[in-house]
Short mmCIF file of C-alpha atoms in Angstrom, two decimals:
data_model
loop_
_atom_site.label_atom_id
_atom_site.label_comp_id
_atom_site.label_asym_id
_atom_site.label_seq_id
_atom_site.Cartn_x
_atom_site.Cartn_y
_atom_site.Cartn_z
CA UNK R 1 -0.38 -0.63 7.27
CA UNK R 2 -1.31 -0.19 3.64
CA UNK R 3 -3.15 -3.44 2.92
CA UNK R 4 -4.65 -2.06 -0.27
CA UNK R 5 -1.34 -1.74 -2.05
CA UNK R 6 -1.10 -3.89 -5.17
CA UNK R 7 1.83 -5.74 -6.59
CA UNK R 8 2.91 -5.25 -10.20
CA UNK R 9 0.85 -8.31 -11.17
CA UNK R 10 -2.32 -6.67 -9.86
CA UNK R 11 -2.72 -8.93 -6.83
CA UNK R 12 -2.67 -7.87 -3.22
CA UNK R 13 0.54 -8.84 -1.43
CA UNK R 14 0.32 -11.33 1.38
CA UNK R 15 0.67 -9.09 4.44
CA UNK R 16 0.45 -9.81 8.14
CA UNK R 17 -3.18 -9.61 9.24
CA UNK R 18 -3.10 -11.41 12.61
CA UNK R 19 -4.96 -9.82 15.50
CA UNK R 20 -1.69 -9.44 17.40
CA UNK R 21 -0.05 -7.36 14.62
CA UNK R 22 -0.83 -4.12 16.44
CA UNK R 23 1.11 -1.16 17.79
CA UNK R 24 0.58 -2.32 21.38
CA UNK R 25 1.83 -5.81 20.55
CA UNK R 26 4.98 -4.19 19.20
CA UNK R 27 5.31 -2.34 22.51
CA UNK R 28 4.92 -5.60 24.45
CA UNK R 29 7.43 -7.42 22.24
CA UNK R 30 9.97 -4.68 22.98
CA UNK R 31 9.79 -5.25 26.73
CA UNK R 32 12.47 -8.04 26.86
CA UNK R 33 15.02 -5.61 25.38
CA UNK R 34 14.29 -2.72 27.74
CA UNK R 35 16.78 -3.75 30.42
CA UNK R 36 19.60 -3.65 27.88
CA UNK R 37 18.49 -0.23 26.66
CA UNK R 38 18.19 1.09 30.20
CA UNK R 39 21.60 -0.06 31.38
CA UNK R 40 23.60 0.88 28.29
CA UNK R 41 21.64 4.10 27.79
CA UNK R 42 22.23 5.02 31.43
CA UNK R 43 25.97 4.38 31.03
CA UNK R 44 26.03 6.46 27.83
CA UNK R 45 24.39 9.37 29.63
CA UNK R 46 26.97 9.16 32.43
CA UNK R 47 29.89 9.13 29.99
CA UNK R 48 28.49 11.98 27.90
CA UNK R 49 28.16 14.20 30.96
CA UNK R 50 31.65 13.19 32.10
CA UNK R 51 32.96 14.19 28.66
CA UNK R 52 31.75 17.73 29.31
CA UNK R 53 28.43 17.76 27.44
CA UNK R 54 25.56 19.70 28.94
CA UNK R 55 22.22 18.11 29.81
CA UNK R 56 20.65 19.67 26.68
CA UNK R 57 23.54 18.49 24.47
CA UNK R 58 23.23 14.96 25.83
CA UNK R 59 19.50 15.01 25.09
CA UNK R 60 20.08 16.22 21.52
CA UNK R 61 22.77 13.61 20.91
CA UNK R 62 20.44 10.88 22.15
CA UNK R 63 17.52 12.00 19.99
CA UNK R 64 19.45 12.69 16.78
CA UNK R 65 22.26 10.12 16.81
CA UNK R 66 20.38 7.34 18.65
CA UNK R 67 23.17 4.76 18.62
CA UNK R 68 24.89 3.41 21.69
CA UNK R 69 28.31 2.70 20.20
CA UNK R 70 28.26 5.99 18.27
CA UNK R 71 27.39 8.00 21.38
CA UNK R 72 30.20 6.37 23.36
CA UNK R 73 32.62 7.18 20.53
CA UNK R 74 31.36 10.75 20.20
CA UNK R 75 31.74 11.36 23.94
CA UNK R 76 35.26 9.93 24.01
CA UNK R 77 36.43 11.88 20.97
CA UNK R 78 34.87 15.10 22.22
CA UNK R 79 36.64 14.63 25.55
CA UNK R 80 39.94 14.22 23.69
CA UNK R 81 39.25 17.28 21.49
CA UNK R 82 38.72 15.25 18.30
CA UNK R 83 37.74 17.17 15.19
CA UNK R 84 34.18 17.15 13.88
CA UNK R 85 35.29 15.48 10.63
CA UNK R 86 37.09 12.69 12.50
CA UNK R 87 34.07 12.09 14.74
CA UNK R 88 31.66 11.94 11.77
CA UNK R 89 33.78 9.49 9.76
CA UNK R 90 34.51 7.25 12.76
CA UNK R 91 30.83 6.99 13.65
CA UNK R 92 29.94 6.36 10.01
CA UNK R 93 32.27 3.38 9.65
CA UNK R 94 31.45 1.91 13.06
CA UNK R 95 27.74 1.92 12.20
CA UNK R 96 27.98 0.59 8.65
CA UNK R 97 26.40 -2.61 9.98
CA UNK R 98 23.04 -0.83 9.82
CA UNK R 99 23.19 -1.22 6.04
CA UNK R 100 23.19 -4.98 6.56
CA UNK R 101 20.39 -4.80 9.13
CA UNK R 102 18.22 -2.69 6.84
CA UNK R 103 18.88 -4.98 3.87
CA UNK R 104 17.78 -8.01 5.90
CA UNK R 105 14.57 -6.35 7.15
CA UNK R 106 13.49 -4.58 3.95
CA UNK R 107 11.94 -7.65 2.19
CA UNK R 108 9.30 -7.82 4.92
CA UNK R 109 8.12 -4.26 4.18
CA UNK R 110 7.98 -4.30 0.38
CA UNK R 111 4.24 -3.63 0.59
CA UNK R 112 4.96 -0.17 2.03
CA UNK R 113 5.92 3.06 0.26
CA UNK R 114 9.59 4.19 0.24
CA UNK R 115 8.76 7.00 2.68
CA UNK R 116 7.23 4.58 5.19
CA UNK R 117 10.22 2.28 4.80
CA UNK R 118 12.54 5.21 5.54
CA UNK R 119 10.60 5.99 8.72
CA UNK R 120 10.90 2.38 9.89
CA UNK R 121 14.59 2.18 8.97
CA UNK R 122 15.48 5.42 10.73
CA UNK R 123 14.63 3.89 14.12
CA UNK R 124 15.99 0.40 13.45
CA UNK R 125 18.56 -0.76 16.00
CA UNK R 126 20.44 -4.00 16.68
CA UNK R 127 17.89 -4.90 19.34
CA UNK R 128 14.75 -4.11 17.33
CA UNK R 129 16.30 -5.98 14.40
CA UNK R 130 16.71 -9.07 16.58
CA UNK R 131 13.10 -8.92 17.77
CA UNK R 132 11.83 -8.32 14.21
CA UNK R 133 13.79 -11.27 12.81
CA UNK R 134 12.36 -13.53 15.51
CA UNK R 135 8.83 -12.45 14.61
CA UNK R 136 9.56 -12.78 10.88
CA UNK R 137 10.05 -16.54 11.18
CA UNK R 138 7.32 -18.16 9.06
CA UNK R 139 6.02 -14.81 7.77
CA UNK R 140 6.38 -13.12 4.41
CA UNK R 141 5.66 -9.63 5.72
CA UNK R 142 5.65 -7.70 8.99
CA UNK R 143 3.07 -5.23 10.21
CA UNK R 144 3.91 -1.55 9.94
CA UNK R 145 1.95 -0.80 13.12
CA UNK R 146 3.72 -3.57 15.03
CA UNK R 147 7.14 -2.33 13.89
CA UNK R 148 6.32 1.24 14.93
CA UNK R 149 5.30 -0.02 18.38
CA UNK R 150 8.61 -1.84 18.68
CA UNK R 151 10.77 1.01 17.36
CA UNK R 152 9.13 3.92 19.16
CA UNK R 153 9.13 2.10 22.52
CA UNK R 154 12.84 1.41 22.13
CA UNK R 155 13.54 5.00 21.06
CA UNK R 156 11.73 6.58 24.00
CA UNK R 157 13.24 4.12 26.46
CA UNK R 158 16.74 4.88 25.18
CA UNK R 159 16.15 8.62 25.52
CA UNK R 160 14.82 8.20 29.06
CA UNK R 161 17.83 6.06 30.02
CA UNK R 162 20.24 8.64 28.59
CA UNK R 163 18.57 11.42 30.56
CA UNK R 164 18.60 9.35 33.75
CA UNK R 165 22.31 8.68 33.26
CA UNK R 166 23.02 12.35 32.61
CA UNK R 167 21.13 13.37 35.76
CA UNK R 168 22.36 10.72 38.20
CA UNK R 169 25.79 10.30 36.59
CA UNK R 170 27.37 12.76 39.01
CA UNK R 171 27.20 10.03 41.68
CA UNK R 172 28.38 7.15 39.45
CA UNK R 173 32.00 7.30 38.36
CA UNK R 174 32.43 3.70 37.15
CA UNK R 175 29.32 2.12 35.48
CA UNK R 176 31.20 -1.16 34.88
CA UNK R 177 31.38 -1.83 38.62
CA UNK R 178 27.58 -2.20 38.63
CA UNK R 179 27.68 -4.74 35.80
CA UNK R 180 25.99 -2.38 33.35
CA UNK R 181 28.49 -3.33 30.64
CA UNK R 182 27.18 -6.93 30.57
CA UNK R 183 23.48 -6.12 30.11
CA UNK R 184 23.75 -5.57 26.35
CA UNK R 185 25.63 -8.83 25.55
CA UNK R 186 23.21 -10.73 27.82
CA UNK R 187 20.23 -9.29 25.94
CA UNK R 188 21.66 -10.31 22.56
CA UNK R 189 22.35 -13.82 23.82
CA UNK R 190 18.67 -14.03 24.78
CA UNK R 191 17.55 -12.82 21.35
CA UNK R 192 19.77 -15.36 19.59
CA UNK R 193 18.45 -18.19 21.76
CA UNK R 194 14.84 -17.18 20.98
CA UNK R 195 15.57 -17.26 17.25
CA UNK R 196 17.24 -20.68 17.44
CA UNK R 197 14.35 -22.14 19.42
CA UNK R 198 11.90 -21.20 16.67
CA UNK R 199 14.08 -22.45 13.81
CA UNK R 200 13.54 -25.96 12.43
CA UNK R 201 17.10 -26.34 11.12
CA UNK R 202 19.40 -25.28 13.94
CA UNK R 203 22.59 -26.81 12.53
CA UNK R 204 23.07 -24.14 9.86
CA UNK R 205 22.47 -21.28 12.29
CA UNK R 206 24.91 -22.70 14.83
CA UNK R 207 27.52 -23.09 12.09
CA UNK R 208 26.95 -19.49 10.98
CA UNK R 209 27.40 -18.29 14.58
CA UNK R 210 30.68 -20.21 14.84
CA UNK R 211 31.89 -18.75 11.53
CA UNK R 212 31.02 -15.24 12.73
CA UNK R 213 32.94 -15.70 15.99
CA UNK R 214 36.02 -17.14 14.24
CA UNK R 215 35.89 -14.40 11.60
CA UNK R 216 35.73 -11.55 14.11
CA UNK R 217 38.62 -13.06 16.12
CA UNK R 218 40.80 -13.40 13.02
CA UNK R 219 39.88 -9.90 11.84
CA UNK R 220 40.69 -8.48 15.26
CA UNK R 221 44.06 -10.25 15.23
CA UNK R 222 44.69 -8.57 11.87
CA UNK R 223 44.14 -5.20 13.59
CA UNK R 224 41.10 -4.26 11.50
CA UNK R 225 39.47 -2.48 14.43
CA UNK R 226 35.76 -1.69 14.07
CA UNK R 227 35.75 -3.21 10.58
CA UNK R 228 36.13 -6.64 12.21
CA UNK R 229 32.43 -6.82 13.07
CA UNK R 230 31.33 -5.75 9.59
CA UNK R 231 33.68 -8.24 7.91
CA UNK R 232 32.57 -11.07 10.21
CA UNK R 233 28.90 -10.30 9.53
CA UNK R 234 29.43 -10.31 5.74
CA UNK R 235 31.45 -13.54 5.78
CA UNK R 236 29.03 -15.38 8.10
CA UNK R 237 25.94 -14.20 6.21
CA UNK R 238 27.46 -15.21 2.86
CA UNK R 239 28.38 -18.67 4.15
CA UNK R 240 24.89 -19.00 5.60
CA UNK R 241 23.33 -18.35 2.19
CA UNK R 242 25.54 -20.98 0.55
CA UNK R 243 24.76 -23.54 3.27
CA UNK R 244 21.03 -22.91 2.86
CA UNK R 245 21.29 -23.62 -0.88
CA UNK R 246 23.52 -26.69 -0.49
CA UNK R 247 21.48 -28.47 2.20
#
């Protein structure tokens, strides 16, 4: 972490300097999310092999794409002989939410250089975002070392889960029968609960959650497809900002 960086006014920014803001603490804070990564990553590996990808291709897809929903989409479209252009554009729009995640996290890393911010953002996922936002409560900045511990642990765990799924997938034809499809929602529920517990004003956050749920249901009824989640996130976040200012 670059603690010697100066702001434009010539003063050092207030950065996280606690003893627990270390790489290993980031690793430990990632542990609660590992079950979700393992189950969904395992299922992704199974589906990718079923779609006809080789073990090496599955490994490359995991390392380069590194996105659960995108890998499921890629496997399905490859299995149905989808074109490369169609696959690229579909994955792009489905994962537009990462723009919102990055925008929410970026204020906590303003003390870092653009290159370091790019490195952090390249490994940011829904799960690491949830853990980071929980830690950010009451802080103006987050530790670069801590964030790397969180991100890299998640990245390696996802890769390992994908490879395990690709290897053992030949004996598992239906991952849903083992309940693997519920692990990811369960993990996010846990992350949301942790954030609410540490918030002083829970009313606003509960209202925002309700708005998000209603918005995604209405958007889905309007047949907006994958854009439903993005629209719901934008609407709920915007209403949350207004409620914060009006309280």
